[in-house]
Coordinates of C-alpha atoms in Angstrom, one line a residue:
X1 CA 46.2 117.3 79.5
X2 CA 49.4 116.1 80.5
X3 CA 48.2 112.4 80.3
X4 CA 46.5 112.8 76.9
X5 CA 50.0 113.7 75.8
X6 CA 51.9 111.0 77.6
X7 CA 48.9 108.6 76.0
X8 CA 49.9 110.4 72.8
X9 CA 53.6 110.0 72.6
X10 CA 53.2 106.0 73.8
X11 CA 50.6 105.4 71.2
X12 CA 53.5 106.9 68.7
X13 CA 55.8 105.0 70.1
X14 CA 53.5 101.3 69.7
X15 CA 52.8 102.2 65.8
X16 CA 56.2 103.0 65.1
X17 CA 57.6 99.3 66.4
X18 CA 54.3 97.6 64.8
X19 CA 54.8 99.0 62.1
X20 CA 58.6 98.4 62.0
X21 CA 58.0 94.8 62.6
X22 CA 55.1 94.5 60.1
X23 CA 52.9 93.2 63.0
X24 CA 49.0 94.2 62.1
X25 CA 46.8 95.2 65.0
X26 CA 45.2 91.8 64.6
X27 CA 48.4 90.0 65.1
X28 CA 49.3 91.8 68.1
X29 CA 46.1 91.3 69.9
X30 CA 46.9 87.6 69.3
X31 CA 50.4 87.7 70.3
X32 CA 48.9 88.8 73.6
X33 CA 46.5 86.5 74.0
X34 CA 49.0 84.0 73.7
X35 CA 50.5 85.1 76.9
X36 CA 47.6 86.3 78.8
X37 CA 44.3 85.4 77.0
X38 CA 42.2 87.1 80.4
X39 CA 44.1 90.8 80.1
X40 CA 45.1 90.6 75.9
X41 CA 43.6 93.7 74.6
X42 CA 41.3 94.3 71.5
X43 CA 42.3 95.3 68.2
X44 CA 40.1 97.9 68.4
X45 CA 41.2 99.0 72.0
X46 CA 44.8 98.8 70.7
X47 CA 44.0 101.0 68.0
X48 CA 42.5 103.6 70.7
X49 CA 46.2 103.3 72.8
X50 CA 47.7 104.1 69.2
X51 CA 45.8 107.2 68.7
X52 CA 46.3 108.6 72.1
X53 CA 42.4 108.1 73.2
X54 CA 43.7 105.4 76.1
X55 CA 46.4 104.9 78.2
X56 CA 47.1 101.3 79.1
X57 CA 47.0 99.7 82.2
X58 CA 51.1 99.2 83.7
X59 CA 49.8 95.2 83.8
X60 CA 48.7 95.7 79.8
X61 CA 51.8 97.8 79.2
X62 CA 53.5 94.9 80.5
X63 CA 52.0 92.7 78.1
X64 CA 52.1 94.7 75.4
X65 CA 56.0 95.4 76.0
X66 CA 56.9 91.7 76.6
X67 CA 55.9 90.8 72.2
X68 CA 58.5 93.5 71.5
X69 CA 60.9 92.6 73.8
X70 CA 60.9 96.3 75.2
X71 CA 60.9 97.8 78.8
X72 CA 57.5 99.1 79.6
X73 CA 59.4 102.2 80.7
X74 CA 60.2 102.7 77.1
X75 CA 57.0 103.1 76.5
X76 CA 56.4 105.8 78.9
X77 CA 59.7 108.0 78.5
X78 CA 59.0 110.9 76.5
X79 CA 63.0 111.4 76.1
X80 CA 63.4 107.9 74.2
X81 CA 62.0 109.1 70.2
X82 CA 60.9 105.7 68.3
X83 CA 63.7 106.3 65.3
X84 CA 63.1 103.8 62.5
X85 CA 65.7 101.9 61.8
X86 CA 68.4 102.8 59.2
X87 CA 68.3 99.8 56.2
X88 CA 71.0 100.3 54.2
X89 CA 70.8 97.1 52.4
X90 CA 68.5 97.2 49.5
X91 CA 64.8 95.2 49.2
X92 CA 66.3 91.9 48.7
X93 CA 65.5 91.5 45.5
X94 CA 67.9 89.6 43.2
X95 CA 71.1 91.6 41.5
X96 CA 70.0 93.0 38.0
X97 CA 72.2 94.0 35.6
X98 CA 71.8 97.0 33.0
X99 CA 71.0 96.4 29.1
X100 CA 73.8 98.1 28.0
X101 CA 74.7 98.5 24.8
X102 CA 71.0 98.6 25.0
X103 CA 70.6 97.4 21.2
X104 CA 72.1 93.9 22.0
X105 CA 69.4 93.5 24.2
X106 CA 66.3 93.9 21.6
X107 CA 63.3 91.8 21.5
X108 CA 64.6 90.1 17.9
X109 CA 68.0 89.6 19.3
X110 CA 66.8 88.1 22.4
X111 CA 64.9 85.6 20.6
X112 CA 67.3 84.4 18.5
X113 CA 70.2 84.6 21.5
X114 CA 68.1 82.6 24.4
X115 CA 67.6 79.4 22.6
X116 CA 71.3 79.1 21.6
X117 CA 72.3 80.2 25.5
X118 CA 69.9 77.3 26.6
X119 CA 71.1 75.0 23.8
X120 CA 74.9 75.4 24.4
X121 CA 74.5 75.2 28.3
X122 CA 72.3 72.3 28.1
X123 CA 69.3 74.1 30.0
X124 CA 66.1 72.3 28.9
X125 CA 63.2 75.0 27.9
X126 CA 61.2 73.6 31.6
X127 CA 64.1 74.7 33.5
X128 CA 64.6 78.0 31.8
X129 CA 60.7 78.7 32.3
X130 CA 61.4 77.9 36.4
X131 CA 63.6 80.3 35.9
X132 CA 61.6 82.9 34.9
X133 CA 58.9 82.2 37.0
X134 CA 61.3 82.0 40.3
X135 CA 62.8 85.6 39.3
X136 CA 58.9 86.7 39.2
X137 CA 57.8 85.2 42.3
X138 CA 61.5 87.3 43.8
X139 CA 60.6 90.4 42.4
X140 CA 57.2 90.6 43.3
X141 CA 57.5 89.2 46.9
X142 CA 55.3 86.4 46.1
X143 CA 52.6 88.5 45.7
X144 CA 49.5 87.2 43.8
X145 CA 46.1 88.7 45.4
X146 CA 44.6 87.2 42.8
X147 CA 45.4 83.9 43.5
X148 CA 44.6 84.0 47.3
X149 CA 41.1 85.5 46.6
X150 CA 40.2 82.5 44.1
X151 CA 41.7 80.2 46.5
X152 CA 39.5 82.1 49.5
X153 CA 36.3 82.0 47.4
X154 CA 36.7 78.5 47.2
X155 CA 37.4 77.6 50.2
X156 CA 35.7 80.5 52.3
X157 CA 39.0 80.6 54.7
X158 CA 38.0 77.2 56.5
X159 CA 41.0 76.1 58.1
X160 CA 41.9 73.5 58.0
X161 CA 40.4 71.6 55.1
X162 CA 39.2 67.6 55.5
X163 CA 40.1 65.0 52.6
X164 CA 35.9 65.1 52.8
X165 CA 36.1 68.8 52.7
X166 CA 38.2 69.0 49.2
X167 CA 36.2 66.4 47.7
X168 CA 33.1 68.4 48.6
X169 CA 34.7 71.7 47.2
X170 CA 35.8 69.3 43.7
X171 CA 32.4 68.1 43.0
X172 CA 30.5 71.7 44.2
X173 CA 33.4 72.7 41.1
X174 CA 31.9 69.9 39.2
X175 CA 34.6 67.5 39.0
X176 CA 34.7 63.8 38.8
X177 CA 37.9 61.6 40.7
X178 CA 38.8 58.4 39.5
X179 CA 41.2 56.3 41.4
X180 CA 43.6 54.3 39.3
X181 CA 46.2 51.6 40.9
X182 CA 49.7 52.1 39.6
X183 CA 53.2 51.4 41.3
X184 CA 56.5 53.7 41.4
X185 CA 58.6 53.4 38.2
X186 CA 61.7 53.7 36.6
X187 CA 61.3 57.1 34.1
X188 CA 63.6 59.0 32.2
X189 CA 64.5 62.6 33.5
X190 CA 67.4 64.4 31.1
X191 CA 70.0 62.3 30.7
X192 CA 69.3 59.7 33.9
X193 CA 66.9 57.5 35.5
X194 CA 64.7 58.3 38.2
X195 CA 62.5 56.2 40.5
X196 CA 59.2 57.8 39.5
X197 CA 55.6 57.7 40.8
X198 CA 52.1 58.6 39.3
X199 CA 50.5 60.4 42.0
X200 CA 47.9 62.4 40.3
X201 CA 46.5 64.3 36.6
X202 CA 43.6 65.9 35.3
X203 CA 41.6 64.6 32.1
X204 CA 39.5 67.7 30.7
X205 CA 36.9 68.2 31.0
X206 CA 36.6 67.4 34.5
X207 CA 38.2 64.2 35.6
X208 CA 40.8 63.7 38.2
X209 CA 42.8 60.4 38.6
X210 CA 44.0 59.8 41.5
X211 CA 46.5 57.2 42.5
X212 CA 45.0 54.7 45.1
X213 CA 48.3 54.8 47.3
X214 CA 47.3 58.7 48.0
X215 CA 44.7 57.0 50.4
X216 CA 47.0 56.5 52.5
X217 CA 49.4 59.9 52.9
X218 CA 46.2 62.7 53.3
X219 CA 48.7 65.3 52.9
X220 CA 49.7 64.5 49.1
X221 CA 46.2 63.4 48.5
X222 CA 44.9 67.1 50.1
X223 CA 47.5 68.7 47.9
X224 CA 47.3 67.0 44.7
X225 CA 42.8 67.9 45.3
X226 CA 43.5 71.3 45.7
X227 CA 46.3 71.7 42.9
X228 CA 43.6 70.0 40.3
X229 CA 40.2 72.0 41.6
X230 CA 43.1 75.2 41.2
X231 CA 43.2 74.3 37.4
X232 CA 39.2 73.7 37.0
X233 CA 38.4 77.2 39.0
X234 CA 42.0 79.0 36.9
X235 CA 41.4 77.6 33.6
X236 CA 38.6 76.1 33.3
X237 CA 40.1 73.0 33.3
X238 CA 41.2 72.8 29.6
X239 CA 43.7 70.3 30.8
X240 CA 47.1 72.3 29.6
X241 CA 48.8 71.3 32.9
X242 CA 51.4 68.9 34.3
X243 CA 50.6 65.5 35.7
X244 CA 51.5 64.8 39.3
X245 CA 54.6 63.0 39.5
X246 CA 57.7 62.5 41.7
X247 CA 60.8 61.9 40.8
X248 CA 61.7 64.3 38.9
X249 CA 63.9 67.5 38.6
X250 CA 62.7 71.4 38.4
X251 CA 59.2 70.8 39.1
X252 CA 59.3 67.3 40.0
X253 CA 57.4 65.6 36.9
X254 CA 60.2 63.9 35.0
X255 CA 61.0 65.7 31.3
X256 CA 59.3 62.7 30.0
X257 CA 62.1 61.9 27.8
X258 CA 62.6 65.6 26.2
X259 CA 66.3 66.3 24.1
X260 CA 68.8 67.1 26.7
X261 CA 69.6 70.2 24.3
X262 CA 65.4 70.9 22.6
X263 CA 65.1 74.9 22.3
X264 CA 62.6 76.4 24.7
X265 CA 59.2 76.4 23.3
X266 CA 56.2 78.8 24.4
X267 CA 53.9 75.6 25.9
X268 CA 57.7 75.1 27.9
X269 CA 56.8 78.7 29.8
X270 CA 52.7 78.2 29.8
X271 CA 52.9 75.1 31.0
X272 CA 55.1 75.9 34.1
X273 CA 53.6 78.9 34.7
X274 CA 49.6 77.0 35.2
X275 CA 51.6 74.2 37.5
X276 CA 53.1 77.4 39.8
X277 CA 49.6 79.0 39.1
X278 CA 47.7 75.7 40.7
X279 CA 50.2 75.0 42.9
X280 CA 50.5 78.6 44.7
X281 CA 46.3 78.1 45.1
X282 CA 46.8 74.8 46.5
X283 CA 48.9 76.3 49.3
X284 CA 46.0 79.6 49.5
X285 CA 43.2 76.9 50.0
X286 CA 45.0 74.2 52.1
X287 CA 46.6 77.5 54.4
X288 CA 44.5 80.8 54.1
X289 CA 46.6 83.6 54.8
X290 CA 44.8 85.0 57.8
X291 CA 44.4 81.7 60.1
X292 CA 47.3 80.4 58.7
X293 CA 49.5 83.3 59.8
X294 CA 48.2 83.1 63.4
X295 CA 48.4 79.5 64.0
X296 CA 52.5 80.1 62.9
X297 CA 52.7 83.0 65.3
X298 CA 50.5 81.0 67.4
X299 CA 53.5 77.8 67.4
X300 CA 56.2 79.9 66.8
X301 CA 56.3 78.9 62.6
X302 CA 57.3 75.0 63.9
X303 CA 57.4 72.6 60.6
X304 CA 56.3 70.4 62.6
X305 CA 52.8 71.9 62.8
X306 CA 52.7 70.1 59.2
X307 CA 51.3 67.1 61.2
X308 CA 48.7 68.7 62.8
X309 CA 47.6 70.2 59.5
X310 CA 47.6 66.8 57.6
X311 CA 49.6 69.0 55.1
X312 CA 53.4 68.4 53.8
X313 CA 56.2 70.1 55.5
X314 CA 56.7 71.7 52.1
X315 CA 53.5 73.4 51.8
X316 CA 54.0 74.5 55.3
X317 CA 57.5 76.1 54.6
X318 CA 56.4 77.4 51.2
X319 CA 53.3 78.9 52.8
X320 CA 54.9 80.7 55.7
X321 CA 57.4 82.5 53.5
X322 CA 54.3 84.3 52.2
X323 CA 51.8 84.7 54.7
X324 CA 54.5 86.1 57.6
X325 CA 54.6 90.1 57.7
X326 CA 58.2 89.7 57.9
X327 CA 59.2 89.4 54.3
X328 CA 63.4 88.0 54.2
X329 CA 62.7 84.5 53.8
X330 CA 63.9 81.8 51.7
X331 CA 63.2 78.3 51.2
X332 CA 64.9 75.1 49.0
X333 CA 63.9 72.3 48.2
X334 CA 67.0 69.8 47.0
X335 CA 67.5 66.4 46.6
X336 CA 70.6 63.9 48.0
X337 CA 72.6 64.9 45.2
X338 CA 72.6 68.3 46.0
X339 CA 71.1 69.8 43.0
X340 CA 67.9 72.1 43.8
X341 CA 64.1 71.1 42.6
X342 CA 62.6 74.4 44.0
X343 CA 64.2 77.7 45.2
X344 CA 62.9 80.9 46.5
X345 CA 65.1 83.8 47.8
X346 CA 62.7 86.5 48.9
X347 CA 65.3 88.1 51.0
X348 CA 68.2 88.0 48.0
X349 CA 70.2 84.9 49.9
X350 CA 73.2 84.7 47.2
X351 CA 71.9 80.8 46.0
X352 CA 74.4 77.8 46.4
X353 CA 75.8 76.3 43.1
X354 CA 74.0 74.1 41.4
X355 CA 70.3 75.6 40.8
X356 CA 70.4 74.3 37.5
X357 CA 72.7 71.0 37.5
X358 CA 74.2 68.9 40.4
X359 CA 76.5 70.9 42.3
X360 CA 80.1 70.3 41.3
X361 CA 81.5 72.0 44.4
X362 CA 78.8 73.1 46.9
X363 CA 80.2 74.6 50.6
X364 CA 79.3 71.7 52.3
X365 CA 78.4 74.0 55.3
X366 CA 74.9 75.5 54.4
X367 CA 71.8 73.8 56.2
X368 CA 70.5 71.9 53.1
X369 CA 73.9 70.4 51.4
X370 CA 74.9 69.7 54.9
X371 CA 71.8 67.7 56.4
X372 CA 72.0 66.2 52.4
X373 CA 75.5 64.7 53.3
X374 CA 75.0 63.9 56.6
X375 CA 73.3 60.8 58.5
X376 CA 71.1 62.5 60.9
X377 CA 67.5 62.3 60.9
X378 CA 66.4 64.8 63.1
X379 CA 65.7 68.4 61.7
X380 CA 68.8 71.1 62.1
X381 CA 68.3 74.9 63.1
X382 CA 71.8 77.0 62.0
X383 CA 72.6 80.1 62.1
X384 CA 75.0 81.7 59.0
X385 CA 77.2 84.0 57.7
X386 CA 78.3 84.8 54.2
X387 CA 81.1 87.1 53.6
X388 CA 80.4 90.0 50.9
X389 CA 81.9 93.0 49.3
X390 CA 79.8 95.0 51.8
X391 CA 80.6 93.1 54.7
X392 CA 79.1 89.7 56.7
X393 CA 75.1 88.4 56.0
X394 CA 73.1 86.7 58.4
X395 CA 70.8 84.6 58.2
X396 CA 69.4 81.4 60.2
X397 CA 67.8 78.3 58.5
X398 CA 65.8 75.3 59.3
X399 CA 66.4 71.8 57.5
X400 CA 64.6 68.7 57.4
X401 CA 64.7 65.3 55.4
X402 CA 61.6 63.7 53.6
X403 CA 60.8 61.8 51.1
X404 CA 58.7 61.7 47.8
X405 CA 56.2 59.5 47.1
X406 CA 58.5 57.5 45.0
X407 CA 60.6 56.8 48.0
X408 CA 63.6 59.7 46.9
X409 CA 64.8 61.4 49.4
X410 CA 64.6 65.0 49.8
X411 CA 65.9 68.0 51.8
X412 CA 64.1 70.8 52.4
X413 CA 64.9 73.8 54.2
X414 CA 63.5 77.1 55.3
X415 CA 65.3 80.1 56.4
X416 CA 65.6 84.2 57.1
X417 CA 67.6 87.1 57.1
X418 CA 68.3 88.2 60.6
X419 CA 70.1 92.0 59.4
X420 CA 66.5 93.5 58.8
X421 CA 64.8 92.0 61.8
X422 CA 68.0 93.1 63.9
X423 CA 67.4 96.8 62.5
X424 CA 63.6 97.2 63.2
X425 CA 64.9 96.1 66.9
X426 CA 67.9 99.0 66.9
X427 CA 70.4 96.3 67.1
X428 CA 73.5 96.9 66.2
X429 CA 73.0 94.7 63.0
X430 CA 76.4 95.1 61.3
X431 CA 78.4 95.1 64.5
X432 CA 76.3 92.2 65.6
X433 CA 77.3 90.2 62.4
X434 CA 80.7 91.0 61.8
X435 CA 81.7 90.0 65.1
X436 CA 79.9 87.0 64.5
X437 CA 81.7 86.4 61.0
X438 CA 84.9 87.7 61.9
X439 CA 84.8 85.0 65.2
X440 CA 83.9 82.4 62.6
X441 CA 86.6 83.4 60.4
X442 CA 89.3 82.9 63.4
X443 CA 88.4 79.2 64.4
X444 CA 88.3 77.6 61.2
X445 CA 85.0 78.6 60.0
X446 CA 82.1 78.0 63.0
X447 CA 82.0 79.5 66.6
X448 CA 79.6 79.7 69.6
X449 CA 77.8 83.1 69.7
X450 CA 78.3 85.8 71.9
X451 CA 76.3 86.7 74.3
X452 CA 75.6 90.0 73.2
X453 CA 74.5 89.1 69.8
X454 CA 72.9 85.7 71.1
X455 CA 70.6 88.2 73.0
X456 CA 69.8 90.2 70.4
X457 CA 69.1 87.2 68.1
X458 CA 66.6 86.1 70.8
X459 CA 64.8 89.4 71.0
X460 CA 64.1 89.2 67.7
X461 CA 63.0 85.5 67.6
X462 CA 60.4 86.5 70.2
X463 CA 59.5 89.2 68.1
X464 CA 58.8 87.2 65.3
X465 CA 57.5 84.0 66.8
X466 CA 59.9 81.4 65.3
X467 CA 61.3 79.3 67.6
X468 CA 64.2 77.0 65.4
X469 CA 65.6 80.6 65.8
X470 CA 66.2 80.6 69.2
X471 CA 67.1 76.6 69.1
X472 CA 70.0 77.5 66.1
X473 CA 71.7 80.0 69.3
X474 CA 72.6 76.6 71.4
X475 CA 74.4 75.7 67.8
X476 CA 77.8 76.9 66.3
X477 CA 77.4 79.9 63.7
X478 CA 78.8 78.5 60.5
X479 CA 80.5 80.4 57.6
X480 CA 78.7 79.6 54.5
X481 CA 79.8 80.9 50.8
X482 CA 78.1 80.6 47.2
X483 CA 80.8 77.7 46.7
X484 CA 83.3 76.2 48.1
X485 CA 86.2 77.1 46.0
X486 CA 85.1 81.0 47.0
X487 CA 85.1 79.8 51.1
X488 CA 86.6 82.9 53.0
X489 CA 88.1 80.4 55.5
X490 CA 91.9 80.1 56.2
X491 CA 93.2 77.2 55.0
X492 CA 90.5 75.1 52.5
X493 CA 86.6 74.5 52.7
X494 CA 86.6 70.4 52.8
X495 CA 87.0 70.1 49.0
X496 CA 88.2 73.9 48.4
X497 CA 91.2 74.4 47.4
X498 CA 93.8 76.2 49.4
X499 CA 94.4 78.9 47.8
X500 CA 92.5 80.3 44.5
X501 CA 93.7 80.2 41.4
X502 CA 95.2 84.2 40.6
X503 CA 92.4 86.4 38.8
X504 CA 94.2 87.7 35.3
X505 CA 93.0 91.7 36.4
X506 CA 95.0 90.6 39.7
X507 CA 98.2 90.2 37.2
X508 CA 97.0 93.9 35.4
X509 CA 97.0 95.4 38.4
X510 CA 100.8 93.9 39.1
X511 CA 102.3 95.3 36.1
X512 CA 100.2 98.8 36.7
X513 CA 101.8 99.3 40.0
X514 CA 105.4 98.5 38.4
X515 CA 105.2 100.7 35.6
X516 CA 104.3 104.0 38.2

């Protein structure tokens, strides 16, 4: 009796932290194979340990113990309670505001209001619809079931997927590719020029070009297949999509010429909304969520596993921001200039300046604007904190360069927020990164982590199986703010000014105090 209750209060205790870390059954049986593939348990057997119905071996409580960076005796001790963690923060989603006076914000009014907002800021109707789709994608987690089971009834899960394989799936779809021969170009984008390349389009009925030079980089070719058999399975391929082309600004595909200041039109919105469509299914069939998520956990969510895949690091860092259990992730995609091409901010990550236009004064000390100034061609892991009303974020990124088919360079970088995973692990989580932000703060704006919090950091990169985690601890921490004019840093931020310029309510406030 007494060891069905022990068994009880342990298998309590292992659902609680699964669950806390959003680890399935599945996952954890792999996480333990990865360690021991002789004594890794079953899912089904770890399901019996859950519901009290087994009591695991001390060498499988070991094992077991080791994913979640626990003491076995935890396990075991019936006067340690699994509490949940506490989240105060909210789900990460972005900052709404309230439609009050709510008669300013009717349908009519909104109509006529949003093209004269877009006209006057110079926002082109593409960018305004990447907008949209960007806050969808933010407040619904990325979620699109829909999506991933087209994607899986096309591919059947195989992972991974041949050039053969795709061209198998696009005629079984009953498409037709024609390879065409054309070099990068100079195109118009807004106001500019951009070097620009043809990779890819789709002729309806059923015809996809293909650029010949995509014979030779398997990953674009892979992606641009998928991406077009996406828009034959969605829509029938009616051919109300994009072209393929780099070079380009939100989205990629230059505006082909479009008025800096054209109103937004509804083929503006449809037409960015099929190319996220076909684009999201390209990522479900190239990287099915299941096998995908495992090889990540399986090489610690490496980029580099990109290779292996004969897929883009972008598809790779887009795809594990959505297939991971652990949801506070964010990814961008910018170019040397500094002005972003694709954001996503599942965890809420305040965004740098300059989503919309080139940056006018980004803090040069986040992962992607620094790698974008720097020299260095080897990927960077950082860990960062951001200074709000509610105290220091924390969050820990890893950046890469690339480049486009046209030969433009790119910086792409993936990241997470470390407060929620710090919780689930009954870290200290604010403690942990005030210290870190308040250490920052004293030497000029980057320190070496303590050891306290460098430990706790590690736990939960085990946890979570990503390993530029662990590799950002060997690095300074860096202070990081939504621009540099705002840096919280004594002194200035590079090309922040010293000291702000006064706020008028700060003046209000001056002659309330000396009228009391």
């Amino acid at each position: 009796m007494e060891r069905s209750r022990g068994s009880h209060f342990l298998g309590a205790k292992l659902r609680g932290l699964r669950h806390e870390h959003r680890i399935t059954l599945e996952d954890l049986s792999a996480r333990c194979a990865q360690i021991d593939p002789q004594g890794a348990p079953s899912v089904s057997y770890l399901s019996m340990i859950e519901s009290g119905r087994r009591s695991p071996s001390e060498t499988l409580l070991e094992l077991i113990a080791g994913v979640f960076q626990r003491e076995a005796r935890w396990f075991v001790d019936e006067r340690e309670e699994f509490v949940p963690a506490r989240r105060p923060r909210t789900d990460g989603a972005p900052a709404r505001i309230a439609f009050e006076p709510s008669f300013l914000f009717s349908k009519d009014l909104l109509q006529a209001a949003i093209p004269e907002l877009l006209s006057q800021t110079g926002t082109t109707g593409r960018q305004f619809a990447h907008l949209l789709i960007r806050s969808h994608q933010e407040i619904s987690r990325n979620e699109y079931p829909d999506l991933e089971r087209a994607a899986e009834r096309v591919g059947g899960r195989a992972f991974p997927l041949s050039v053969d394989d795709l061209m198998s799936i696009g005629r079984r779809e009953g498409l037709e590719v024609r390879w065409f021969d054309h070099k990068p170009v100079r195109a118009r984008d807004r106001e500019s020029e951009v070097r620009s390349v043809m990779r890819s389009f789709y002729e309806p009925p059923a015809t996809v070009f293909l650029n010949q030079a995509l014979q030779s980089d398997h990953a674009r070719l892979k992606f641009d297949l998928a991406s077009h058999i996406g828009h034959k399975v969605l829509h029938g391929g009616d051919g109300l999509r994009s072209p393929h082309a780099t070079g380009g600004e939100m989205g990629e595909s230059p505006d082909s010429g479009s008025p800096l200041h054209a109103n937004i039109g509804a083929k503006d919105v449809l037409l960015a909304w099929r190319d996220f469509e076909c684009s999201f299914f390209a990522g479900a069939l190239l990287c099915p969520k299941v096998p995908f998520r495992r090889l990540m956990v399986k090489e610690r969510h490496r980029v580099e596993t990109a290779r292996k895949l004969q897929v883009s690091p972008a598809v790779v860092m887009r795809r594990m921001t959505k297939v991971s259990a652990y949801p506070h992730w964010h990814f961008f995609d910018a170019d040397a200039r500094g002005q972003f091409l694709a954001v996503y901010r599942g965890n809420g990550i305040p965004l740098p300046w300059g989503s919309m236009t080139r940056a006018s004064d980004p803090c040069p000390h986040w992962g992607v604007f620094r790698v974008a100034a720097g020299t260095q061609s080897q990927p960077s892991s950082q860990i960062s904190v951001i200074k709000q009303d509610h105290g220091w974020q924390l969050y820990c990124c890893h950046t890469i360069r690339t480049r486009d088919m046209a030969g433009n360079p790119h910086v792409l970088s993936v990241g997470i927020d470390l407060l929620p995973g710090l919780a689930a692990n009954h870290a200290d989580e604010a403690g942990i990164a005030d210290a870190i932000g308040e250490d920052c703060l004293r030497k000029g704006g980057q320190a070496k982590i303590g050891r306290t919090a460098t430990q706790a950091i590690r736990e939960v990169a085990n946890i979570l199986s990503i390993a530029w985690v662990d590799e950002a601890l060997s690095q300074s921490a860096r202070i990081i703010c939504p621009r540099s004019s705002r840096c919280p840093r004594h002194g200035n931020c590079n090309v922040a000014p010293a000291r702000r310029a006064r706020d008028i309510n700060d003046v209000k406030q001056e002659i309330l105090l000396a009228s009391r």
